[in-house]
Amino acid sequence: MKKFSQGIIIFIKLLRESFAFAATSVKADKTRTFLSLLGVTIGIFSIVAVFTTIDSLKGNISRSLASLGSDVVYIMQFSWQLEEGETEYKPWEYRQRPPNTYEDFLSLQQHATTAEAIAFSVDFTKEVKYGRNIIPSTSISGVTTDWPVVSMVKIGTGRYFSQLEAGGAYNVAILGYGIAAELFQEEDPLGKIIKIDGSNTRIIGVMEEEGSGEMLSINESDQLILIPYHYACTMVDPRQMFPGPTIVVKKKEAADKDEFLGELRTILRNTRRLKPSQKNNFSINEVSVLQDVTNQIFGTISAVGWIIGGFSILIGGFGVANIMFVSVKERTNIIGIQKALGAKNYFILTQFLFEAALLAILGGLVGLLIVFFGAEIVSRVYDFQMTLTLGNILRGVIVSTAIGLVAGILPAYMAAHLNPVVAINAK
């Protein structure tokens, strides 16, 4: 135990002396230090900036997908993924499918026992006008009563449609926050009359602002207008649209997922009078599918990021190695004197490895600082939340340390194995 303690003390002293030698060498030649820092800084900046951007984009999309609801499915004409038995995606086949009908929706409402809420939606664009303010192509959704339950719509001011309004062709609307701000500016929109495709429509509510930092939002509720489904049918014919209306169904919390999906398929097949030998002419899309696709895409992007950053890191590593070879040559006499006075090979080796690692870590920290301030600027200037995470900070520090150790191992080995007599007399 005593020998072990002594060994620890000797090791700590060795580290301290090696660090002191490395720090002195780094301070001695500032130009050489700067050049070494520059290569590693660029490398670490490249890698950490790529992964910070990827993580921010992925987080943004994940939040948008989460807002769609994990227990919600979307019944549509087309599928979000390859269906069973398919080897390639065939969009022309989906176009031949019949669109969802209001009768499909009513059948699900009547027979689905595992569903908490079911809503019907038709999406289109129309011109919206209030006074002299005009928005040429505004996204409009004609929806039914349960839409707030399945879509997480939040009303900021005013109210949602009543049962009577949602079930009939009442000319009322709920505006997205951005639409309300653009049409009414400083004016209170509640109770005002706007024209949707020339039809007078009364505003009964305004949705909550979706929030900053949602550049890639899937819902885009700020730029959306909700109207009752039957009122929407006075403007468009859902049977002539592709994609057609969407049926959105939320599962009961206690219901089994497979039972829930199976029940929906059975009801729709019966409603559409499909024979057992016929394929489904509809698709039940789960949000988890989008999550899986997103993870695959960002996995590929991450691999590309490592490749791109790897070239920058390689250049930085060569820079550190080159500087360390020069450092060994300049200090050959000092190394000879140290070895003549009894310095062991591992002491010389550790000394130069510390110097290489210190150079690389300093360069990495500068790269991290640049990414940090860059992320802050992007977050403030653009509507996109970009954050340098602890994971990416650790990634930068670990990679820069590894660069220093790998780049410095050969010069350090050469220095440690110099002949002391030859080294002292070297010119």
PDB file of C-alpha atoms in Angstrom, residues 24-174:
ATOM      1  CA  THR A  24       6.777  27.046 -20.824  1.00  0.00           C
ATOM      2  CA  SER A  25       7.323  25.726 -24.354  1.00  0.00           C
ATOM      3  CA  VAL A  26       3.936  27.004 -25.501  1.00  0.00           C
ATOM      4  CA  LYS A  27       4.652  30.491 -24.130  1.00  0.00           C
ATOM      5  CA  ALA A  28       8.175  30.569 -25.549  1.00  0.00           C
ATOM      6  CA  ASP A  29       7.191  30.572 -29.227  1.00  0.00           C
ATOM      7  CA  LYS A  30       3.878  32.361 -29.661  1.00  0.00           C
ATOM      8  CA  THR A  31       3.916  32.240 -33.471  1.00  0.00           C
ATOM      9  CA  ARG A  32       4.384  28.479 -33.490  1.00  0.00           C
ATOM     10  CA  THR A  33       1.692  28.099 -30.842  1.00  0.00           C
ATOM     11  CA  PHE A  34      -0.716  30.245 -32.873  1.00  0.00           C
ATOM     12  CA  LEU A  35      -0.172  28.171 -36.010  1.00  0.00           C
ATOM     13  CA  SER A  36      -0.784  24.971 -34.070  1.00  0.00           C
ATOM     14  CA  LEU A  37      -3.900  26.419 -32.471  1.00  0.00           C
ATOM     15  CA  LEU A  38      -5.246  27.580 -35.825  1.00  0.00           C
ATOM     16  CA  GLY A  39      -5.264  24.124 -37.404  1.00  0.00           C
ATOM     17  CA  VAL A  40      -6.923  22.444 -34.439  1.00  0.00           C
ATOM     18  CA  THR A  41      -9.351  25.333 -33.962  1.00  0.00           C
ATOM     19  CA  ILE A  42     -10.602  25.001 -37.527  1.00  0.00           C
ATOM     20  CA  GLY A  43     -10.951  21.230 -37.125  1.00  0.00           C
ATOM     21  CA  ILE A  44     -12.840  21.348 -33.827  1.00  0.00           C
ATOM     22  CA  PHE A  45     -14.970  24.252 -35.058  1.00  0.00           C
ATOM     23  CA  SER A  46     -15.946  22.233 -38.146  1.00  0.00           C
ATOM     24  CA  ILE A  47     -16.964  19.130 -36.189  1.00  0.00           C
ATOM     25  CA  VAL A  48     -18.714  20.867 -33.288  1.00  0.00           C
ATOM     26  CA  ALA A  49     -20.477  23.384 -35.570  1.00  0.00           C
ATOM     27  CA  VAL A  50     -21.791  20.565 -37.772  1.00  0.00           C
ATOM     28  CA  PHE A  51     -23.066  18.539 -34.805  1.00  0.00           C
ATOM     29  CA  THR A  52     -24.504  21.582 -33.039  1.00  0.00           C
ATOM     30  CA  THR A  53     -26.464  22.448 -36.184  1.00  0.00           C
ATOM     31  CA  ILE A  54     -27.588  18.826 -36.626  1.00  0.00           C
ATOM     32  CA  ASP A  55     -28.686  18.533 -32.981  1.00  0.00           C
ATOM     33  CA  SER A  56     -30.577  21.828 -33.169  1.00  0.00           C
ATOM     34  CA  LEU A  57     -32.362  20.833 -36.372  1.00  0.00           C
ATOM     35  CA  LYS A  58     -33.175  17.388 -34.995  1.00  0.00           C
ATOM     36  CA  GLY A  59     -34.487  18.829 -31.742  1.00  0.00           C
ATOM     37  CA  ASN A  60     -36.621  21.324 -33.646  1.00  0.00           C
ATOM     38  CA  ILE A  61     -38.173  18.624 -35.812  1.00  0.00           C
ATOM     39  CA  SER A  62     -38.628  16.263 -32.840  1.00  0.00           C
ATOM     40  CA  ARG A  63     -40.551  18.942 -30.950  1.00  0.00           C
ATOM     41  CA  SER A  64     -42.773  19.499 -33.979  1.00  0.00           C
ATOM     42  CA  LEU A  65     -43.407  15.759 -34.320  1.00  0.00           C
ATOM     43  CA  ALA A  66     -44.141  15.480 -30.601  1.00  0.00           C
ATOM     44  CA  SER A  67     -46.809  18.163 -31.013  1.00  0.00           C
ATOM     45  CA  LEU A  68     -48.614  15.835 -33.438  1.00  0.00           C
ATOM     46  CA  GLY A  69     -49.177  13.380 -30.593  1.00  0.00           C
ATOM     47  CA  SER A  70     -47.670   9.956 -29.947  1.00  0.00           C
ATOM     48  CA  ASP A  71     -51.118   8.322 -29.634  1.00  0.00           C
ATOM     49  CA  VAL A  72     -52.497   9.897 -32.794  1.00  0.00           C
ATOM     50  CA  VAL A  73     -52.730   8.289 -36.254  1.00  0.00           C
ATOM     51  CA  TYR A  74     -53.444   9.918 -39.607  1.00  0.00           C
ATOM     52  CA  ILE A  75     -55.669   8.034 -42.064  1.00  0.00           C
ATOM     53  CA  MET A  76     -54.812   9.242 -45.577  1.00  0.00           C
ATOM     54  CA  GLN A  77     -54.658   8.209 -49.219  1.00  0.00           C
ATOM     55  CA  PHE A  78     -50.871   7.938 -49.196  1.00  0.00           C
ATOM     56  CA  SER A  79     -48.429   6.297 -46.803  1.00  0.00           C
ATOM     57  CA  TRP A  80     -45.488   7.842 -44.968  1.00  0.00           C
ATOM     58  CA  GLN A  81     -43.462   4.662 -45.514  1.00  0.00           C
ATOM     59  CA  LEU A  82     -43.311   1.511 -47.622  1.00  0.00           C
ATOM     60  CA  GLU A  83     -46.315  -0.641 -46.836  1.00  0.00           C
ATOM     61  CA  GLU A  84     -46.284  -4.400 -46.340  1.00  0.00           C
ATOM     62  CA  GLY A  85     -45.251  -6.216 -49.520  1.00  0.00           C
ATOM     63  CA  GLU A  86     -43.888  -3.075 -51.229  1.00  0.00           C
ATOM     64  CA  THR A  87     -40.298  -2.780 -52.439  1.00  0.00           C
ATOM     65  CA  GLU A  88     -40.549   0.781 -53.760  1.00  0.00           C
ATOM     66  CA  TYR A  89     -42.685   3.821 -53.132  1.00  0.00           C
ATOM     67  CA  LYS A  90     -45.315   4.191 -55.884  1.00  0.00           C
ATOM     68  CA  PRO A  91     -47.064   7.578 -55.639  1.00  0.00           C
ATOM     69  CA  TRP A  92     -49.142   6.965 -58.779  1.00  0.00           C
ATOM     70  CA  GLU A  93     -50.870   4.053 -57.029  1.00  0.00           C
ATOM     71  CA  TYR A  94     -51.815   6.264 -54.092  1.00  0.00           C
ATOM     72  CA  ARG A  95     -53.385   8.790 -56.452  1.00  0.00           C
ATOM     73  CA  GLN A  96     -55.740   6.066 -57.672  1.00  0.00           C
ATOM     74  CA  ARG A  97     -57.066   5.436 -54.172  1.00  0.00           C
ATOM     75  CA  PRO A  98     -60.446   6.928 -53.234  1.00  0.00           C
ATOM     76  CA  PRO A  99     -60.195   9.925 -50.882  1.00  0.00           C
ATOM     77  CA  ASN A 100     -61.488   9.708 -47.340  1.00  0.00           C
ATOM     78  CA  THR A 101     -65.166  10.558 -47.156  1.00  0.00           C
ATOM     79  CA  TYR A 102     -67.310  12.065 -44.455  1.00  0.00           C
ATOM     80  CA  GLU A 103     -69.098   8.695 -44.325  1.00  0.00           C
ATOM     81  CA  ASP A 104     -65.768   7.025 -43.405  1.00  0.00           C
ATOM     82  CA  PHE A 105     -65.428   9.524 -40.596  1.00  0.00           C
ATOM     83  CA  LEU A 106     -68.967   8.947 -39.311  1.00  0.00           C
ATOM     84  CA  SER A 107     -68.495   5.167 -39.450  1.00  0.00           C
ATOM     85  CA  LEU A 108     -65.336   5.413 -37.327  1.00  0.00           C
ATOM     86  CA  GLN A 109     -67.098   7.703 -34.880  1.00  0.00           C
ATOM     87  CA  GLN A 110     -69.929   5.195 -34.519  1.00  0.00           C
ATOM     88  CA  HIS A 111     -67.951   1.946 -34.254  1.00  0.00           C
ATOM     89  CA  ALA A 112     -64.432   2.703 -32.923  1.00  0.00           C
ATOM     90  CA  THR A 113     -64.390   1.706 -29.251  1.00  0.00           C
ATOM     91  CA  THR A 114     -60.636   2.197 -28.736  1.00  0.00           C
ATOM     92  CA  ALA A 115     -60.608   5.814 -29.969  1.00  0.00           C
ATOM     93  CA  GLU A 116     -60.734   8.766 -27.614  1.00  0.00           C
ATOM     94  CA  ALA A 117     -61.341  11.357 -30.336  1.00  0.00           C
ATOM     95  CA  ILE A 118     -61.808  11.376 -34.115  1.00  0.00           C
ATOM     96  CA  ALA A 119     -61.589  14.422 -36.366  1.00  0.00           C
ATOM     97  CA  PHE A 120     -61.998  15.105 -40.076  1.00  0.00           C
ATOM     98  CA  SER A 121     -59.946  17.721 -41.913  1.00  0.00           C
ATOM     99  CA  VAL A 122     -59.707  19.094 -45.443  1.00  0.00           C
ATOM    100  CA  ASP A 123     -56.793  21.422 -46.279  1.00  0.00           C
ATOM    101  CA  PHE A 124     -56.636  24.021 -49.054  1.00  0.00           C
ATOM    102  CA  THR A 125     -55.484  27.581 -49.785  1.00  0.00           C
ATOM    103  CA  LYS A 126     -57.597  30.640 -50.532  1.00  0.00           C
ATOM    104  CA  GLU A 127     -57.258  34.408 -50.628  1.00  0.00           C
ATOM    105  CA  VAL A 128     -58.058  36.109 -47.336  1.00  0.00           C
ATOM    106  CA  LYS A 129     -58.894  39.791 -47.105  1.00  0.00           C
ATOM    107  CA  TYR A 130     -59.638  42.338 -44.410  1.00  0.00           C
ATOM    108  CA  GLY A 131     -60.043  45.893 -45.610  1.00  0.00           C
ATOM    109  CA  ARG A 132     -56.982  46.661 -47.709  1.00  0.00           C
ATOM    110  CA  ASN A 133     -54.926  43.867 -46.180  1.00  0.00           C
ATOM    111  CA  ILE A 134     -54.790  40.811 -48.443  1.00  0.00           C
ATOM    112  CA  ILE A 135     -53.022  37.453 -48.044  1.00  0.00           C
ATOM    113  CA  PRO A 136     -53.175  35.750 -51.475  1.00  0.00           C
ATOM    114  CA  SER A 137     -52.621  32.068 -50.588  1.00  0.00           C
ATOM    115  CA  THR A 138     -53.546  31.316 -47.002  1.00  0.00           C
ATOM    116  CA  SER A 139     -53.555  27.780 -45.573  1.00  0.00           C
ATOM    117  CA  ILE A 140     -57.059  26.888 -44.435  1.00  0.00           C
ATOM    118  CA  SER A 141     -58.273  23.736 -42.674  1.00  0.00           C
ATOM    119  CA  GLY A 142     -61.915  22.764 -42.537  1.00  0.00           C
ATOM    120  CA  VAL A 143     -62.225  20.707 -39.335  1.00  0.00           C
ATOM    121  CA  THR A 144     -64.754  18.970 -37.103  1.00  0.00           C
ATOM    122  CA  THR A 145     -65.526  19.154 -33.385  1.00  0.00           C
ATOM    123  CA  ASP A 146     -62.682  17.018 -31.980  1.00  0.00           C
ATOM    124  CA  TRP A 147     -59.889  18.811 -33.831  1.00  0.00           C
ATOM    125  CA  PRO A 148     -58.429  20.509 -30.701  1.00  0.00           C
ATOM    126  CA  VAL A 149     -58.129  17.089 -29.001  1.00  0.00           C
ATOM    127  CA  VAL A 150     -56.224  15.376 -31.820  1.00  0.00           C
ATOM    128  CA  SER A 151     -54.133  18.344 -32.973  1.00  0.00           C
ATOM    129  CA  MET A 152     -53.122  20.097 -29.739  1.00  0.00           C
ATOM    130  CA  VAL A 153     -54.626  23.393 -31.001  1.00  0.00           C
ATOM    131  CA  LYS A 154     -54.482  26.035 -28.274  1.00  0.00           C
ATOM    132  CA  ILE A 155     -56.780  29.049 -28.353  1.00  0.00           C
ATOM    133  CA  GLY A 156     -55.071  32.238 -27.211  1.00  0.00           C
ATOM    134  CA  THR A 157     -58.057  34.581 -27.279  1.00  0.00           C
ATOM    135  CA  GLY A 158     -61.681  33.934 -28.052  1.00  0.00           C
ATOM    136  CA  ARG A 159     -63.025  30.379 -28.292  1.00  0.00           C
ATOM    137  CA  TYR A 160     -63.253  27.225 -30.413  1.00  0.00           C
ATOM    138  CA  PHE A 161     -66.281  26.302 -32.530  1.00  0.00           C
ATOM    139  CA  SER A 162     -69.409  25.241 -30.662  1.00  0.00           C
ATOM    140  CA  GLN A 163     -70.986  21.859 -31.432  1.00  0.00           C
ATOM    141  CA  LEU A 164     -73.565  23.617 -33.577  1.00  0.00           C
ATOM    142  CA  GLU A 165     -70.944  25.644 -35.500  1.00  0.00           C
ATOM    143  CA  ALA A 166     -68.611  22.670 -36.016  1.00  0.00           C
ATOM    144  CA  GLY A 167     -71.465  20.474 -37.230  1.00  0.00           C
ATOM    145  CA  GLY A 168     -72.853  22.982 -39.691  1.00  0.00           C
ATOM    146  CA  ALA A 169     -71.755  25.351 -42.436  1.00  0.00           C
ATOM    147  CA  TYR A 170     -71.444  28.352 -40.134  1.00  0.00           C
ATOM    148  CA  ASN A 171     -69.202  31.093 -41.527  1.00  0.00           C
ATOM    149  CA  VAL A 172     -66.897  31.456 -38.517  1.00  0.00           C
ATOM    150  CA  ALA A 173     -63.104  31.142 -38.288  1.00  0.00           C
ATOM    151  CA  ILE A 174     -60.181  30.860 -35.891  1.00  0.00           C
TER     152      ILE A 174
END
